[in-house]
Amino acid sequence: MAKRAQSFICQNCGAAHNRWQGKCEACGEWNTLVEEDATGAGAAARGPGRRPGKGRAFNLEPLAGETHDAPRLPSGIAEFDRVTGGGFVRGSVLLVGGDPGIGKSTLLIQTTAALARAGHRVIYISGEEAIAQVRLRAERLGLDDAPVELAAETSVEDIIATLSEGKTPRLVIIDSIQTMWTDTVESAPGTVTQVRGSAQSFIRFAKRSGAAVILVGHVTKDGQIAGPRVVEHMVDAVLSFEGEGAHQFRVLRAMKNRFGPTDEIGVFEMTGLGLREVANPSELFLSERDLGAPGTAVFAGIEGTRPVLVEIQALVAPTSLGTPRRAVVGWDQSRLSMVIAVLEAHCGVRLSGHDVYLNVAGGYRIQEPAADLAAAAALVSSLADAPLPADAVYFGEVSLSGAVRPVAQAAARLKEAAKLGFARAVVPDSARTESAAGLRLNDVGSLSTLVAEIAANGRRAKAS
Ligand code: TYD
Ligand code: MG
């Protein structure tokens, strides 16, 4: 009897193993291996009804020629279009990932409703919610008059057969890819092989028909798009919808985009009436500032082409533990460790006996090294109990030697700060040549200069 090719596929990274083991050697995750039919993925890749080993000749095309230029379909939601690079490209497939409950379905039902109202044929397939639930939400959002075509289905073959009928839809939402299953693969729904097989079918459909398809994927606790992660390389764009549960802000970020930039973000606010676009995120992130308290610094950051001002808060307190705590929310843990090391090694700031907590206000996540200077200022301000000037912004990258390095787009950062009423900026040396947009520039060449200034200001404030 022929032995069926079974293998154990890691549900986190997609690596195949030929026997079960507790830990996936490829990605180090525990208890992620599930037995799957290894031939399944191959069958899905070939497409149904094709025998292995037999190919069909196809026409080769020149690079130049009739370009079907990427006609885009703007979604009508400016913040969404900013992230996709101007709208949905015909025949493209987008993966939108995010934690469960973050608002993916809400964002996409709002998008489909806007497009449907503009007269486009859009189809929303929900594999998670019943039609009544989707309707209820649409009603609550005041979108129930939009001519969106709706279905609660999970069979990929049935869905594609339905989509292929009638006028080609401009946009199809598959919410979510983890609930879909295809007959071409024998594994259970939700497994990596099923997710991959289903995604391949939808990608083929998109390329064939010219419809744009959005696949929704849930992410795991550590922020990776589990299961759907294995389809990241197949789709044209991967967008991630992020936010802290307790905060109202949601950030849509492009992780990969074949048709646009990957550094733009879209900012939304979750309200009782769905997601609201936030055109000026700085005002939002700075709306609840704790003026005059030690340990807070305003960082002038950049996301793509848009400046974003956000408050960084630090708390430095004597520790009662053998190993002091270093906790950070909204920034990179290793960057914090580096800034602390530089403060200790080059600026005479002793933090080894202190717990350090760093938080970025509003549930926002900073990805730029340019935040080093603002983080360092907040830390020193908290340690010295010396409030920083409320009308100052900070930006600059700190090197391991303690020097403050220039960062890109200083002029745009300064302009935004001036617009929001800030009067001075603490910046790297080189920023002096940039137009200051009316701000008073305090250029610091090294971190120790800044530390000395903060400490001196603190002493002067206490003496007076
Ligand atoms: P949902 O879009 O279902 O999340 P996902 O599809 O990513 O799992 O969003 C659900 C959350 O959003 C839920 O906790 C309630 C909240 N919400 C609002 O605050 N206001 C609204 O108008 C809607 C529709 C949802
Ligand atoms: Mg949902």
Short mmCIF file of C-alpha atoms and ligand atoms in Angstrom, two decimals:
data_model
loop_
_atom_site.label_atom_id
_atom_site.label_comp_id
_atom_site.label_asym_id
_atom_site.label_seq_id
_atom_site.Cartn_x
_atom_site.Cartn_y
_atom_site.Cartn_z
CA MET A 1 0.00 0.00 0.00
CA ALA A 2 1.36 3.40 -0.90
CA LYS A 3 2.22 5.42 2.14
CA ARG A 4 0.44 8.79 2.30
CA ALA A 5 2.83 11.66 2.58
CA GLN A 6 2.01 13.09 5.98
CA SER A 7 4.13 15.68 7.62
CA PHE A 8 3.98 17.93 10.61
CA ILE A 9 3.64 21.59 9.73
CA CYS A 10 4.40 24.38 12.18
CA GLN A 11 1.28 26.56 12.41
CA ASN A 12 3.42 29.56 13.22
CA CYS A 13 6.08 29.60 10.53
CA GLY A 14 4.96 26.91 8.08
CA ALA A 15 8.12 24.76 8.40
CA ALA A 16 7.56 21.05 7.66
CA HIS A 17 8.93 18.30 9.92
CA ASN A 18 8.69 14.59 9.29
CA ARG A 19 7.85 13.65 12.86
CA TRP A 20 5.99 15.31 15.69
CA GLN A 21 8.00 17.23 18.24
CA GLY A 22 7.15 19.68 20.97
CA LYS A 23 9.14 22.56 19.61
CA CYS A 24 9.48 23.81 16.05
CA GLU A 25 13.18 23.98 15.29
CA ALA A 26 12.69 26.59 12.61
CA CYS A 27 11.00 29.30 14.67
CA GLY A 28 11.38 28.05 18.24
CA GLU A 29 7.65 28.07 19.05
CA TRP A 30 6.24 25.31 21.25
CA ASN A 31 3.25 23.10 20.49
CA THR A 32 2.67 24.49 17.05
CA LEU A 33 3.14 21.30 14.97
CA VAL A 34 0.02 19.83 13.43
CA GLU A 35 -0.13 16.76 11.22
CA GLU A 36 -1.13 17.70 7.71
CA ASP A 37 -1.21 16.09 4.30
CA ALA A 38 1.94 17.41 2.70
CA THR A 39 0.73 16.80 -0.83
CA GLY A 40 -2.11 19.22 -0.23
CA ALA A 41 -0.17 22.39 -0.70
CA GLY A 42 1.22 21.05 -3.96
CA ALA A 43 -2.22 20.17 -5.26
CA ALA A 44 -3.51 23.62 -4.39
CA ALA A 45 -0.56 25.23 -6.12
CA ARG A 46 -1.22 23.26 -9.30
CA GLY A 47 -4.85 24.10 -9.24
CA PRO A 48 -7.65 21.58 -9.33
CA GLY A 49 -7.79 19.01 -12.10
CA ARG A 50 -4.13 19.19 -13.16
CA ARG A 51 -1.94 16.09 -13.08
CA PRO A 52 1.62 16.47 -11.86
CA GLY A 53 4.44 16.34 -14.37
CA LYS A 54 2.48 17.60 -17.36
CA GLY A 55 2.95 21.26 -18.31
CA ARG A 56 1.22 23.55 -20.74
CA ALA A 57 3.14 26.02 -22.89
CA PHE A 58 2.27 29.66 -22.41
CA ASN A 59 3.13 32.87 -24.25
CA LEU A 60 6.05 34.96 -23.11
CA GLU A 61 5.62 38.72 -23.05
CA PRO A 62 8.08 41.56 -23.59
CA LEU A 63 8.80 43.91 -20.73
CA ALA A 64 7.69 46.91 -22.74
CA GLY A 65 4.41 47.15 -24.53
CA GLU A 66 0.73 47.52 -23.74
CA THR A 67 0.90 48.26 -20.08
CA HIS A 68 -2.21 47.57 -18.19
CA ASP A 69 -1.26 50.42 -15.90
CA ALA A 70 -2.32 49.83 -12.37
CA PRO A 71 -5.69 51.55 -12.29
CA ARG A 72 -6.47 52.31 -8.71
CA LEU A 73 -9.74 52.40 -6.98
CA PRO A 74 -9.64 55.01 -4.20
CA SER A 75 -11.54 53.74 -1.20
CA GLY A 76 -13.00 57.11 -0.27
CA ILE A 77 -11.26 56.80 3.10
CA ALA A 78 -8.23 59.06 2.79
CA GLU A 79 -6.27 57.46 5.63
CA PHE A 80 -6.71 54.02 4.06
CA ASP A 81 -5.63 55.29 0.62
CA ARG A 82 -2.57 56.91 2.14
CA VAL A 83 -1.40 53.48 3.32
CA THR A 84 -2.21 51.57 0.14
CA GLY A 85 -0.54 54.26 -1.95
CA GLY A 86 -3.64 55.76 -3.50
CA GLY A 87 -6.28 53.03 -3.57
CA PHE A 88 -6.79 49.38 -4.44
CA VAL A 89 -4.95 48.19 -7.53
CA ARG A 90 -6.95 46.10 -9.97
CA GLY A 91 -6.22 42.37 -9.57
CA SER A 92 -4.19 42.86 -6.41
CA VAL A 93 -4.52 41.01 -3.13
CA LEU A 94 -4.10 42.72 0.25
CA LEU A 95 -3.72 41.04 3.59
CA VAL A 96 -5.03 43.07 6.53
CA GLY A 97 -3.77 41.64 9.83
CA GLY A 98 -4.53 42.65 13.39
CA ASP A 99 -5.51 41.43 16.83
CA PRO A 100 -9.01 40.07 17.20
CA GLY A 101 -11.37 42.90 18.14
CA ILE A 102 -9.09 45.70 16.95
CA GLY A 103 -11.59 46.81 14.31
CA LYS A 104 -10.67 45.07 11.04
CA SER A 105 -14.24 44.12 10.18
CA THR A 106 -15.42 47.61 11.10
CA LEU A 107 -12.81 49.26 8.87
CA LEU A 108 -13.62 46.99 5.95
CA ILE A 109 -17.39 47.28 6.19
CA GLN A 110 -16.97 51.08 6.21
CA THR A 111 -14.71 50.83 3.15
CA THR A 112 -17.05 48.56 1.23
CA ALA A 113 -20.03 50.76 2.07
CA ALA A 114 -18.21 53.86 0.80
CA LEU A 115 -17.30 52.11 -2.46
CA ALA A 116 -20.75 50.63 -2.93
CA ARG A 117 -22.31 54.05 -2.48
CA ALA A 118 -19.96 55.35 -5.16
CA GLY A 119 -21.51 52.83 -7.53
CA HIS A 120 -18.91 50.03 -7.52
CA ARG A 121 -19.80 46.37 -7.13
CA VAL A 122 -18.32 45.22 -3.82
CA ILE A 123 -18.79 41.89 -2.09
CA TYR A 124 -18.26 41.17 1.58
CA ILE A 125 -17.82 37.51 2.53
CA SER A 126 -17.90 36.86 6.24
CA GLY A 127 -16.67 33.51 7.47
CA GLU A 128 -16.89 34.49 11.12
CA GLU A 129 -20.14 36.35 11.58
CA ALA A 130 -23.64 35.49 10.48
CA ILE A 131 -25.34 37.80 8.02
CA ALA A 132 -27.55 39.13 10.79
CA GLN A 133 -24.50 40.18 12.82
CA VAL A 134 -22.90 41.98 9.89
CA ARG A 135 -26.21 43.71 9.17
CA LEU A 136 -26.60 44.74 12.77
CA ARG A 137 -23.20 46.39 12.76
CA ALA A 138 -23.87 48.12 9.43
CA GLU A 139 -27.12 49.42 10.87
CA ARG A 140 -25.38 50.72 13.96
CA LEU A 141 -22.85 52.51 11.75
CA GLY A 142 -25.58 53.97 9.57
CA LEU A 143 -24.35 52.09 6.52
CA ASP A 144 -27.26 49.75 5.94
CA ASP A 145 -28.44 51.68 2.88
CA ALA A 146 -25.19 50.98 0.99
CA PRO A 147 -25.63 48.38 -1.78
CA VAL A 148 -22.92 46.01 -0.51
CA GLU A 149 -23.45 42.37 -1.50
CA LEU A 150 -23.10 40.14 1.50
CA ALA A 151 -22.63 36.44 2.23
CA ALA A 152 -21.68 34.25 5.18
CA GLU A 153 -19.68 31.49 3.51
CA THR A 154 -16.49 29.54 4.10
CA SER A 155 -16.12 27.25 1.09
CA VAL A 156 -13.52 28.73 -1.26
CA GLU A 157 -14.85 26.89 -4.33
CA ASP A 158 -18.41 28.08 -3.72
CA ILE A 159 -17.25 31.63 -3.10
CA ILE A 160 -15.17 31.77 -6.26
CA ALA A 161 -17.99 30.26 -8.32
CA THR A 162 -20.32 32.96 -6.97
CA LEU A 163 -17.81 35.77 -7.53
CA SER A 164 -17.23 34.64 -11.11
CA GLU A 165 -20.90 35.15 -11.96
CA GLY A 166 -22.21 38.44 -13.26
CA LYS A 167 -20.30 41.70 -13.41
CA THR A 168 -16.77 41.44 -12.01
CA PRO A 169 -16.70 42.97 -8.53
CA ARG A 170 -14.20 45.79 -7.99
CA LEU A 171 -13.48 44.70 -4.43
CA VAL A 172 -13.99 41.48 -2.49
CA ILE A 173 -13.46 41.16 1.25
CA ILE A 174 -12.69 37.74 2.73
CA ASP A 175 -13.15 38.03 6.51
CA SER A 176 -11.18 36.03 7.58
CA ILE A 177 -8.76 33.83 5.65
CA GLN A 178 -8.44 31.51 8.68
CA THR A 179 -12.09 30.48 8.42
CA MET A 180 -11.89 29.54 4.73
CA TRP A 181 -11.45 25.99 3.50
CA THR A 182 -10.81 24.53 0.10
CA ASP A 183 -11.48 20.97 -1.14
CA THR A 184 -8.14 20.88 -2.92
CA VAL A 185 -6.46 20.38 0.44
CA GLU A 186 -7.26 17.63 2.89
CA SER A 187 -6.18 19.30 6.15
CA ALA A 188 -8.63 20.76 8.64
CA PRO A 189 -9.79 24.40 8.22
CA GLY A 190 -7.53 26.90 9.94
CA THR A 191 -4.33 24.91 9.39
CA VAL A 192 -1.44 26.43 7.52
CA THR A 193 -1.98 24.23 4.48
CA GLN A 194 -5.64 25.26 4.28
CA VAL A 195 -4.85 28.94 4.71
CA ARG A 196 -2.19 28.73 2.03
CA GLY A 197 -4.39 26.77 -0.36
CA SER A 198 -7.36 29.10 0.13
CA ALA A 199 -5.21 32.20 -0.30
CA GLN A 200 -3.77 30.79 -3.51
CA SER A 201 -7.25 30.26 -4.92
CA PHE A 202 -8.26 33.84 -4.11
CA ILE A 203 -5.03 35.21 -5.57
CA ARG A 204 -5.66 33.27 -8.78
CA PHE A 205 -9.19 34.63 -8.87
CA ALA A 206 -7.95 38.22 -8.39
CA LYS A 207 -5.34 37.96 -11.15
CA ARG A 208 -7.81 36.33 -13.53
CA SER A 209 -10.75 38.62 -12.94
CA GLY A 210 -9.08 41.93 -12.11
CA ALA A 211 -11.01 42.30 -8.88
CA ALA A 212 -9.09 43.55 -5.85
CA VAL A 213 -9.28 41.11 -2.96
CA ILE A 214 -8.69 41.88 0.72
CA LEU A 215 -7.91 38.94 2.98
CA VAL A 216 -8.38 39.52 6.70
CA GLY A 217 -6.03 37.65 9.05
CA HIS A 218 -5.86 37.48 12.82
CA VAL A 219 -2.50 37.84 14.49
CA THR A 220 -1.12 36.00 17.49
CA LYS A 221 -0.24 37.47 20.86
CA ASP A 222 3.34 38.21 19.84
CA GLY A 223 2.21 40.30 16.92
CA GLN A 224 2.85 37.92 14.08
CA ILE A 225 0.22 37.12 11.53
CA ALA A 226 -0.04 33.44 12.41
CA GLY A 227 -1.19 31.09 9.73
CA PRO A 228 -1.66 34.00 7.34
CA ARG A 229 2.00 34.74 7.86
CA VAL A 230 2.70 31.96 5.40
CA VAL A 231 0.77 33.89 2.75
CA GLU A 232 2.59 37.18 3.31
CA HIS A 233 4.97 36.50 0.45
CA MET A 234 2.15 35.62 -1.95
CA VAL A 235 0.04 38.75 -1.56
CA ASP A 236 0.77 42.19 -3.03
CA ALA A 237 0.49 44.12 0.20
CA VAL A 238 0.42 43.35 3.90
CA LEU A 239 -1.24 45.94 6.12
CA SER A 240 -1.33 45.70 9.85
CA PHE A 241 -4.05 47.31 11.95
CA GLU A 242 -2.72 48.14 15.39
CA GLY A 243 -3.69 49.80 18.61
CA GLU A 244 -3.69 49.36 22.34
CA GLY A 245 -6.92 47.81 23.53
CA ALA A 246 -7.58 50.52 26.09
CA HIS A 247 -6.95 53.42 23.72
CA GLN A 248 -9.16 54.70 20.96
CA PHE A 249 -6.40 55.20 18.40
CA ARG A 250 -5.88 52.70 15.64
CA VAL A 251 -2.95 52.80 13.27
CA LEU A 252 -2.98 51.15 9.86
CA ARG A 253 0.55 50.42 8.74
CA ALA A 254 1.92 48.94 5.52
CA MET A 255 4.45 46.16 6.20
CA LYS A 256 4.83 45.30 2.52
CA ASN A 257 3.42 47.03 -0.52
CA ARG A 258 4.19 46.18 -4.14
CA PHE A 259 2.35 49.27 -5.37
CA GLY A 260 3.17 51.94 -2.85
CA PRO A 261 5.24 53.11 0.08
CA THR A 262 5.69 51.02 3.20
CA ASP A 263 6.33 53.81 5.65
CA GLU A 264 3.01 55.64 5.59
CA ILE A 265 0.48 55.18 8.36
CA GLY A 266 -3.23 55.79 8.50
CA VAL A 267 -4.60 56.96 11.83
CA PHE A 268 -8.14 56.28 13.01
CA GLU A 269 -10.10 56.74 16.17
CA MET A 270 -12.59 54.07 17.26
CA THR A 271 -15.81 55.80 18.23
CA GLY A 272 -19.32 54.63 19.00
CA LEU A 273 -20.05 55.21 15.33
CA GLY A 274 -17.19 53.19 13.93
CA LEU A 275 -13.75 54.37 12.83
CA ARG A 276 -13.16 58.06 12.32
CA GLU A 277 -10.24 59.31 10.26
CA VAL A 278 -7.67 61.37 12.09
CA ALA A 279 -6.01 63.72 9.64
CA ASN A 280 -3.74 65.37 12.20
CA PRO A 281 -2.44 62.67 14.55
CA SER A 282 -0.14 65.03 16.48
CA GLU A 283 -3.07 66.98 17.90
CA LEU A 284 -4.62 63.72 19.02
CA PHE A 285 -1.49 62.29 20.64
CA LEU A 286 -0.74 65.54 22.44
CA SER A 287 -4.32 66.23 23.51
CA GLU A 288 -3.91 65.00 27.07
CA ARG A 289 -0.50 66.26 28.01
CA ASP A 290 0.66 66.29 31.56
CA LEU A 291 2.26 69.74 31.51
CA GLY A 292 4.94 70.48 34.03
CA ALA A 293 5.42 66.92 35.27
CA PRO A 294 8.95 65.55 35.28
CA GLY A 295 9.66 62.62 32.98
CA THR A 296 7.79 63.67 29.85
CA ALA A 297 9.28 64.82 26.55
CA VAL A 298 7.63 65.50 23.22
CA PHE A 299 9.21 63.63 20.34
CA ALA A 300 8.92 65.10 16.84
CA GLY A 301 8.70 62.00 14.68
CA ILE A 302 8.03 61.20 11.04
CA GLU A 303 5.83 58.48 9.60
CA GLY A 304 6.47 58.25 5.89
CA THR A 305 5.98 61.81 4.73
CA ARG A 306 3.87 62.92 7.66
CA PRO A 307 5.26 64.34 10.89
CA VAL A 308 3.79 62.92 14.10
CA LEU A 309 4.38 64.57 17.47
CA VAL A 310 3.95 62.30 20.45
CA GLU A 311 4.70 62.42 24.16
CA ILE A 312 7.24 60.03 25.67
CA GLN A 313 6.79 59.39 29.39
CA ALA A 314 9.42 57.93 31.67
CA LEU A 315 9.36 56.88 35.29
CA VAL A 316 12.64 56.17 37.06
CA ALA A 317 12.22 54.91 40.61
CA PRO A 318 14.54 53.21 43.12
CA THR A 319 14.28 49.44 42.79
CA SER A 320 13.66 46.87 45.46
CA LEU A 321 14.70 44.05 43.17
CA GLY A 322 18.10 42.48 42.60
CA THR A 323 17.73 43.04 38.87
CA PRO A 324 15.95 46.33 38.20
CA ARG A 325 12.95 46.33 35.88
CA ARG A 326 13.10 47.81 32.40
CA ALA A 327 9.59 48.01 30.98
CA VAL A 328 8.68 49.75 27.75
CA VAL A 329 5.40 50.24 25.93
CA GLY A 330 5.35 51.62 22.40
CA TRP A 331 9.07 51.58 21.75
CA ASP A 332 11.83 49.05 21.17
CA GLN A 333 13.10 47.35 24.35
CA SER A 334 16.63 47.04 23.00
CA ARG A 335 16.75 50.74 22.06
CA LEU A 336 15.82 51.58 25.64
CA SER A 337 18.62 49.33 26.94
CA MET A 338 21.04 51.07 24.61
CA VAL A 339 20.02 54.56 25.69
CA ILE A 340 20.35 53.51 29.35
CA ALA A 341 23.81 52.06 28.66
CA VAL A 342 24.94 55.27 26.96
CA LEU A 343 23.59 57.39 29.84
CA GLU A 344 25.53 55.24 32.30
CA ALA A 345 28.75 54.98 30.33
CA HIS A 346 29.10 58.51 28.95
CA CYS A 347 26.89 60.83 30.97
CA GLY A 348 27.46 59.74 34.56
CA VAL A 349 23.80 58.85 35.05
CA ARG A 350 23.45 55.87 37.38
CA LEU A 351 20.37 53.81 36.66
CA SER A 352 21.48 50.38 37.88
CA GLY A 353 19.67 50.88 41.18
CA HIS A 354 16.46 52.09 39.54
CA ASP A 355 13.47 50.57 37.83
CA VAL A 356 12.80 52.23 34.47
CA TYR A 357 9.42 52.45 32.82
CA LEU A 358 8.97 54.09 29.44
CA ASN A 359 5.64 54.68 27.78
CA VAL A 360 4.60 56.29 24.52
CA ALA A 361 1.35 58.18 25.07
CA GLY A 362 -1.86 57.29 23.32
CA GLY A 363 -1.01 53.69 22.53
CA TYR A 364 1.18 54.82 19.66
CA ARG A 365 4.23 52.79 18.62
CA ILE A 366 7.46 54.53 17.61
CA GLN A 367 9.74 52.80 15.15
CA GLU A 368 12.36 55.45 14.52
CA PRO A 369 15.76 55.63 16.22
CA ALA A 370 15.26 59.41 16.11
CA ALA A 371 13.32 59.04 19.36
CA ASP A 372 16.54 58.28 21.30
CA LEU A 373 17.09 61.88 22.35
CA ALA A 374 13.51 62.38 23.54
CA ALA A 375 13.58 59.10 25.47
CA ALA A 376 16.90 60.02 27.11
CA ALA A 377 15.56 63.47 28.03
CA ALA A 378 12.45 61.94 29.62
CA LEU A 379 14.55 59.44 31.59
CA VAL A 380 16.95 62.06 32.93
CA SER A 381 14.08 64.42 33.71
CA SER A 382 12.35 61.76 35.78
CA LEU A 383 15.53 60.72 37.58
CA ALA A 384 16.49 64.33 38.38
CA ASP A 385 12.87 65.23 39.18
CA ALA A 386 13.35 68.19 36.84
CA PRO A 387 10.47 68.94 34.45
CA LEU A 388 11.46 69.66 30.86
CA PRO A 389 10.28 72.89 29.22
CA ALA A 390 6.71 72.35 28.07
CA ASP A 391 7.26 74.21 24.80
CA ALA A 392 10.16 72.06 23.56
CA VAL A 393 10.30 69.13 21.17
CA TYR A 394 13.14 66.63 20.88
CA PHE A 395 14.57 64.50 18.12
CA GLY A 396 17.95 62.93 17.33
CA GLU A 397 19.60 59.54 17.24
CA VAL A 398 22.07 58.69 20.00
CA SER A 399 25.13 56.69 19.01
CA LEU A 400 26.96 54.29 21.31
CA SER A 401 29.68 56.88 21.82
CA GLY A 402 27.13 59.31 23.25
CA ALA A 403 27.11 61.58 20.20
CA VAL A 404 23.79 62.90 18.94
CA ARG A 405 23.40 62.02 15.27
CA PRO A 406 21.34 63.87 12.68
CA VAL A 407 18.10 62.34 11.44
CA ALA A 408 16.17 62.66 8.21
CA GLN A 409 13.51 65.29 7.48
CA ALA A 410 14.44 67.67 10.29
CA ALA A 411 12.74 70.58 8.51
CA ALA A 412 9.38 68.77 8.37
CA ARG A 413 9.61 67.91 12.06
CA LEU A 414 10.36 71.51 13.00
CA LYS A 415 7.55 72.83 10.83
CA GLU A 416 5.00 70.56 12.48
CA ALA A 417 6.24 71.54 15.94
CA ALA A 418 5.91 75.23 15.07
CA LYS A 419 2.41 74.59 13.74
CA LEU A 420 1.38 73.04 17.04
CA GLY A 421 2.67 75.97 19.07
CA PHE A 422 6.05 74.72 20.25
CA ALA A 423 8.71 77.40 20.64
CA ARG A 424 11.96 75.46 20.81
CA ALA A 425 13.54 72.26 19.63
CA VAL A 426 16.39 70.24 21.05
CA VAL A 427 18.09 68.81 18.00
CA PRO A 428 21.36 67.36 16.68
CA ASP A 429 24.14 69.80 15.73
CA SER A 430 23.57 69.62 12.00
CA ALA A 431 19.91 70.69 12.24
CA ARG A 432 21.12 74.26 12.66
CA THR A 433 21.38 74.63 8.90
CA GLU A 434 17.77 73.56 8.41
CA SER A 435 15.08 76.16 8.34
CA ALA A 436 13.98 76.48 11.92
CA ALA A 437 10.38 77.42 11.10
CA GLY A 438 10.52 80.12 13.75
CA LEU A 439 11.62 77.73 16.50
CA ARG A 440 14.54 78.42 18.81
CA LEU A 441 17.03 75.62 18.17
CA ASN A 442 19.07 74.16 20.97
CA ASP A 443 21.58 71.94 19.22
CA VAL A 444 23.32 69.31 21.28
CA GLY A 445 26.36 67.51 19.96
CA SER A 446 26.42 64.89 22.66
CA LEU A 447 24.01 63.39 25.11
CA SER A 448 26.10 64.52 28.09
CA THR A 449 25.47 68.19 27.14
CA LEU A 450 21.74 67.59 27.32
CA VAL A 451 22.00 65.72 30.63
CA ALA A 452 23.98 68.61 32.16
CA GLU A 453 21.40 71.15 30.93
CA ILE A 454 18.46 69.21 32.35
CA ALA A 455 20.18 68.76 35.70
CA ALA A 456 21.12 72.46 35.84
CA ASN A 457 17.56 73.54 35.05
CA GLY A 458 16.26 71.22 37.76
CA ARG A 459 18.59 72.70 40.36
CA ARG A 460 17.72 76.26 39.33
CA ALA A 461 13.98 75.49 39.58
CA LYS A 462 14.43 74.01 43.03
CA ALA A 463 16.56 76.92 44.27
CA SER A 464 14.03 79.54 43.17
P1 TYD B 1 -14.26 44.37 14.91
O1 TYD B 1 -14.30 45.20 13.68
O2 TYD B 1 -15.30 43.30 15.04
O3 TYD B 1 -12.84 43.74 15.13
P2 TYD B 1 -12.06 42.59 14.34
O4 TYD B 1 -12.80 42.35 13.06
O5 TYD B 1 -10.69 43.15 14.14
O6 TYD B 1 -12.04 41.39 15.22
O7 TYD B 1 -14.33 45.41 16.12
C1 TYD B 1 -14.84 45.04 17.30
C2 TYD B 1 -14.55 46.07 18.36
O8 TYD B 1 -14.77 47.40 17.96
C3 TYD B 1 -15.47 45.80 19.49
O9 TYD B 1 -14.69 45.62 20.64
C4 TYD B 1 -16.35 46.99 19.59
C5 TYD B 1 -15.62 48.05 18.86
N1 TYD B 1 -16.53 48.93 18.13
C6 TYD B 1 -16.72 50.23 18.55
O10 TYD B 1 -16.16 50.69 19.55
N2 TYD B 1 -17.55 51.06 17.82
C7 TYD B 1 -18.20 50.63 16.73
O11 TYD B 1 -18.93 51.41 16.10
C8 TYD B 1 -17.99 49.28 16.29
C9 TYD B 1 -18.69 48.74 15.09
C10 TYD B 1 -17.15 48.46 17.01
MG MG B 2 -13.84 40.63 12.50
#
